[in-house]
PDB file of C-alpha atoms in Angstrom:
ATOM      1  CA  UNK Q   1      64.385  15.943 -19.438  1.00  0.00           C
ATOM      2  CA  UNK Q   2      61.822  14.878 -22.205  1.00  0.00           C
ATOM      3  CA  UNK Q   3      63.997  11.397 -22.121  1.00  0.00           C
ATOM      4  CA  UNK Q   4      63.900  11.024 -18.438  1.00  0.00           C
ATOM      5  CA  UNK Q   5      60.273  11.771 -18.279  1.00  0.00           C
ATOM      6  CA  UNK Q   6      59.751   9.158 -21.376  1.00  0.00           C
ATOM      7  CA  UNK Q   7      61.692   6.648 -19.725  1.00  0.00           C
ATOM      8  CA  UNK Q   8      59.928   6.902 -16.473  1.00  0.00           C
ATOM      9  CA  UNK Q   9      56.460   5.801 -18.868  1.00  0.00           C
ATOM     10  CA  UNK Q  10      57.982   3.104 -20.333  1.00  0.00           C
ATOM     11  CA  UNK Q  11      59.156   1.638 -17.029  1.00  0.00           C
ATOM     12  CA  UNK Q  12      55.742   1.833 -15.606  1.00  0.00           C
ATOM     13  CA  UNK Q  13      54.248  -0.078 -17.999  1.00  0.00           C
ATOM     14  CA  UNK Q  14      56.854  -3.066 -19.064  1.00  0.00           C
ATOM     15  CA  UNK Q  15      57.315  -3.424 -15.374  1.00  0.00           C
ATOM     16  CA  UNK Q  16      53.925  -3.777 -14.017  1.00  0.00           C
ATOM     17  CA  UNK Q  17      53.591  -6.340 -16.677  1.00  0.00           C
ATOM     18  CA  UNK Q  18      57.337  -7.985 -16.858  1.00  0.00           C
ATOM     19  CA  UNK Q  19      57.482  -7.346 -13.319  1.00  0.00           C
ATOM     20  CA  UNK Q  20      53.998  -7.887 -11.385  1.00  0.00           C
ATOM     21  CA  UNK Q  21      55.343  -8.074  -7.838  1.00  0.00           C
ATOM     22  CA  UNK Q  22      56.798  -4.470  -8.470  1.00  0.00           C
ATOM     23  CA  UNK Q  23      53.499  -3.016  -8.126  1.00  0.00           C
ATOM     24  CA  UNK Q  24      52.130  -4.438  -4.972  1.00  0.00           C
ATOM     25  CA  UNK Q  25      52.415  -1.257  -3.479  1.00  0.00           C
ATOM     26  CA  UNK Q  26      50.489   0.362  -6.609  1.00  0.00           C
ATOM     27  CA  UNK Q  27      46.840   2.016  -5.731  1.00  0.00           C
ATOM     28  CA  UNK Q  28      44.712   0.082  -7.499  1.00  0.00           C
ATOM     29  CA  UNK Q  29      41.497   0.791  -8.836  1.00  0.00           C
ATOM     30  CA  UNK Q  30      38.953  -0.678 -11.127  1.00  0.00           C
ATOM     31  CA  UNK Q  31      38.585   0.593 -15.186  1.00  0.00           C
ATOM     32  CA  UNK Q  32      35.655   1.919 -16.555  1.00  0.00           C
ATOM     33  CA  UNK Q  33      34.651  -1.117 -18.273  1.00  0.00           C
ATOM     34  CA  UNK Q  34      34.818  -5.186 -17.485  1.00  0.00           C
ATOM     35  CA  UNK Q  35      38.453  -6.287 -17.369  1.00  0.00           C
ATOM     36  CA  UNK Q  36      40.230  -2.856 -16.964  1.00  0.00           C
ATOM     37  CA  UNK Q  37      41.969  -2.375 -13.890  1.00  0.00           C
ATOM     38  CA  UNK Q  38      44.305   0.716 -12.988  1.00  0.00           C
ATOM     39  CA  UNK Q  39      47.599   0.499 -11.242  1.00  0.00           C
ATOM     40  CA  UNK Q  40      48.765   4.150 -10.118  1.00  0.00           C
ATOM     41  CA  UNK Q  41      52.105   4.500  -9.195  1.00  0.00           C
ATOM     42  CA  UNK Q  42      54.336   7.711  -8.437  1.00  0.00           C
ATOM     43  CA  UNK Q  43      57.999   6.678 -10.395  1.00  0.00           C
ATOM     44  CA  UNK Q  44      60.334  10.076 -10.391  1.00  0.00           C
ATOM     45  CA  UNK Q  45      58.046  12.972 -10.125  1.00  0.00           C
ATOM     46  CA  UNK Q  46      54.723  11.788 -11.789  1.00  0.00           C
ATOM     47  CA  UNK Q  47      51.961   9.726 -11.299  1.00  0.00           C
ATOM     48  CA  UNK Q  48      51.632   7.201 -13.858  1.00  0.00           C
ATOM     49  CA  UNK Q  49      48.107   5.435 -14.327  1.00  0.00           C
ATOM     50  CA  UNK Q  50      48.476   1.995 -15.945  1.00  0.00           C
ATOM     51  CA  UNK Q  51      45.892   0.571 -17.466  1.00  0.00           C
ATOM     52  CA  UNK Q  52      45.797  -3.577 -17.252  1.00  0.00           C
ATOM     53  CA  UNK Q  53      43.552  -5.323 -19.800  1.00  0.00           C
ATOM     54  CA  UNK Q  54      42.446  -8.502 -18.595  1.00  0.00           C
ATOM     55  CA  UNK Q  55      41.101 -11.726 -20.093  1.00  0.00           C
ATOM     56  CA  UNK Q  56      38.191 -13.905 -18.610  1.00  0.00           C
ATOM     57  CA  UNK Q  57      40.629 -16.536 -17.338  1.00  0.00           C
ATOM     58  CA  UNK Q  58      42.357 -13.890 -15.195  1.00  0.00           C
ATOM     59  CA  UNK Q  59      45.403 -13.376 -17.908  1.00  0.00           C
ATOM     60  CA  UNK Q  60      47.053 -10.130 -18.952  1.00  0.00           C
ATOM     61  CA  UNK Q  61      46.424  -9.320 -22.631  1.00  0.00           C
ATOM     62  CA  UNK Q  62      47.657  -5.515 -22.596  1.00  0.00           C
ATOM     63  CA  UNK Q  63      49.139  -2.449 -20.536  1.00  0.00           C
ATOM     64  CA  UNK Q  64      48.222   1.128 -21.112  1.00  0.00           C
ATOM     65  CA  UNK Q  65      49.471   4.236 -20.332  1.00  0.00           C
ATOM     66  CA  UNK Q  66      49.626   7.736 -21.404  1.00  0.00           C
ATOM     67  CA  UNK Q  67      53.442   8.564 -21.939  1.00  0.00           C
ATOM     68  CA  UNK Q  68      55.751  11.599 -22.285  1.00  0.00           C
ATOM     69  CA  UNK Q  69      56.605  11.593 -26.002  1.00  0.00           C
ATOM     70  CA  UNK Q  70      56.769  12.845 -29.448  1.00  0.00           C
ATOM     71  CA  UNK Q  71      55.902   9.763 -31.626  1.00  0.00           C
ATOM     72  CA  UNK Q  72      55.695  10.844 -35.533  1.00  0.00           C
ATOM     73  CA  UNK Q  73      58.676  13.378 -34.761  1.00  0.00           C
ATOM     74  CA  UNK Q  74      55.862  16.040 -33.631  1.00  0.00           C
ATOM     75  CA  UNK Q  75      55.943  17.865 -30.292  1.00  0.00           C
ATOM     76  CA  UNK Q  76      56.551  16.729 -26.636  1.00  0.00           C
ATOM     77  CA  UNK Q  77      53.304  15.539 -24.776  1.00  0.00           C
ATOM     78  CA  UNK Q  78      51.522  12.934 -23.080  1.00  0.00           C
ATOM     79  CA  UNK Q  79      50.477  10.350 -26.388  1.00  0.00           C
ATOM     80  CA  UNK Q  80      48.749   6.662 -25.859  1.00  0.00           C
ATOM     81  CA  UNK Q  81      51.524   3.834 -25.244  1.00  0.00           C
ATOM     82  CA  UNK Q  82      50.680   0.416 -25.158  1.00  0.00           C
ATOM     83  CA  UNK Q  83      52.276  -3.079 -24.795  1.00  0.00           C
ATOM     84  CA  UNK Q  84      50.209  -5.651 -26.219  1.00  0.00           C
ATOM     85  CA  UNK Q  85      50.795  -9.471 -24.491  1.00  0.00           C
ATOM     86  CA  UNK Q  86      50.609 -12.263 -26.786  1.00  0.00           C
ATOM     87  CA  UNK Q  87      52.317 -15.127 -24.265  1.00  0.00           C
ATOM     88  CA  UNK Q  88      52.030 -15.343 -20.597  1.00  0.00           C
ATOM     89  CA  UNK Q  89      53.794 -18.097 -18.956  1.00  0.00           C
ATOM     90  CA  UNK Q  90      54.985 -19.166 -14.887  1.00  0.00           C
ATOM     91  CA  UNK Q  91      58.342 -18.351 -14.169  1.00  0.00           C
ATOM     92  CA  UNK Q  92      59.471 -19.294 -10.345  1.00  0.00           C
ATOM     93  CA  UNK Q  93      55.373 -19.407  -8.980  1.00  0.00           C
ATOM     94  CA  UNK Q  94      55.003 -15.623 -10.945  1.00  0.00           C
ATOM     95  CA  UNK Q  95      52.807 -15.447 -13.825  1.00  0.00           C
ATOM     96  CA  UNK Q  96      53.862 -12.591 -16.420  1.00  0.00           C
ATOM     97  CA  UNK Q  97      54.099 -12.515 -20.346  1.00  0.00           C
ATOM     98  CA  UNK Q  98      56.626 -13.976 -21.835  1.00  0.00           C
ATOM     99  CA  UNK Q  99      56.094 -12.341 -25.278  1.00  0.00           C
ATOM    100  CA  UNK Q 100      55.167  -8.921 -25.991  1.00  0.00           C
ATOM    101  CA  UNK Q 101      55.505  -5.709 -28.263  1.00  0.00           C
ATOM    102  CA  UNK Q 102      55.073  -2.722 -27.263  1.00  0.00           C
ATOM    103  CA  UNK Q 103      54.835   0.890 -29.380  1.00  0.00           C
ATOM    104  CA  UNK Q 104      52.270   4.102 -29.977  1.00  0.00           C
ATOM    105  CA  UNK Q 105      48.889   4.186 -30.631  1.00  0.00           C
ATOM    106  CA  UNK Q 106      48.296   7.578 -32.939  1.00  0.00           C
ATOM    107  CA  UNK Q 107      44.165   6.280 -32.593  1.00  0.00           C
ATOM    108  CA  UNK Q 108      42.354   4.458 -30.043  1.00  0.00           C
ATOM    109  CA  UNK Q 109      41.362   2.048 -33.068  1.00  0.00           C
ATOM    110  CA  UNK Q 110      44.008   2.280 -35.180  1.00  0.00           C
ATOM    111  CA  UNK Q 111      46.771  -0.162 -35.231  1.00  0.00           C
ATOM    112  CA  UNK Q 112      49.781   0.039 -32.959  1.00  0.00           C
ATOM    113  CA  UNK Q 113      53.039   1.827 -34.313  1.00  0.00           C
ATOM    114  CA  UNK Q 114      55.267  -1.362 -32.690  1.00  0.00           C
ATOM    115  CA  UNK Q 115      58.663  -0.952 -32.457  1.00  0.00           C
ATOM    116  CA  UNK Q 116      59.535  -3.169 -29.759  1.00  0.00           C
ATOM    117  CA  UNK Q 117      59.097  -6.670 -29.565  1.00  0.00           C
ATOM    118  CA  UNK Q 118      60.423  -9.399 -26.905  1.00  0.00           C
ATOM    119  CA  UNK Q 119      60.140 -13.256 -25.899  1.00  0.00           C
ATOM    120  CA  UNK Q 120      61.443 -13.529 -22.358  1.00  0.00           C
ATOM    121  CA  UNK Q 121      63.144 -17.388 -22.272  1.00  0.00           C
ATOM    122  CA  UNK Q 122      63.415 -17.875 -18.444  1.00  0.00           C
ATOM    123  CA  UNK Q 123      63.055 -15.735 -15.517  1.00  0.00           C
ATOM    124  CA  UNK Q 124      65.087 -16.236 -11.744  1.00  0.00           C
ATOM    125  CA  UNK Q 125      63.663 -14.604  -9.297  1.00  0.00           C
ATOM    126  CA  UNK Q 126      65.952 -13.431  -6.569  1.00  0.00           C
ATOM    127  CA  UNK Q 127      64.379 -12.810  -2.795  1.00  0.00           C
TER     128      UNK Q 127
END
């Protein structure tokens, strides 16, 4: 179960990014501050709340969320996971980033415990 509800995390927030069109049925909301948004969308039993950073020319530059996990080895709970963009690029009319990494965040300010990264080379999108 603690995989499963993991999992479920982890899908909400490499797919509102990998996979914009996904969340079109997402409540969305703005952030507390300039260029947050929040995409909240039930996947399995939760709610998940995805935080979108955005930059001034409209781009995604990160993804939020607070996932079902034990980072460190510690206990189960909900810890900070976030997927940092560092490429965006148009595949088939859809803009999404094409490289990313993605891991923990022990501290708000800290630096990200990455251990996943990813270049995405081309992109069909099927109707």
């Amino acid at each position: 179960p603690d995989t499963t509800r993991s999992a479920a995390g982890r899908f909400a927030a490499e797919t509102v990014a990998l996979l914009p069109t996904a969340f079109a049925l997402a409540q969305w909301s703005a952030g507390p501050e300039p260029g947050l948004a929040v995409a909240t969308r039930k996947i399995g039993e939760e709610e998940h709340a995805v935080k979108l950073r955005i930059g001034p020319d409209g781009g995604l530059l990160g993804v939020a969320i607070d996932r079902w996990g034990n980072p460190g080895g510690g206990p189960y709970g909900f810890s900070p996971f976030e997927v940092v963009v560092d490429a965006e690029e148009r595949f088939d009319g859809v803009r999404m980033m094409s490289r990313f990494r993605a891991g923990w965040r022990a501290d708000p300010e800290g630096p990200l415990a990455e251990f996943f990264h990813a270049e995405v080379a081309s992109v069909r999108m099927r109707g």
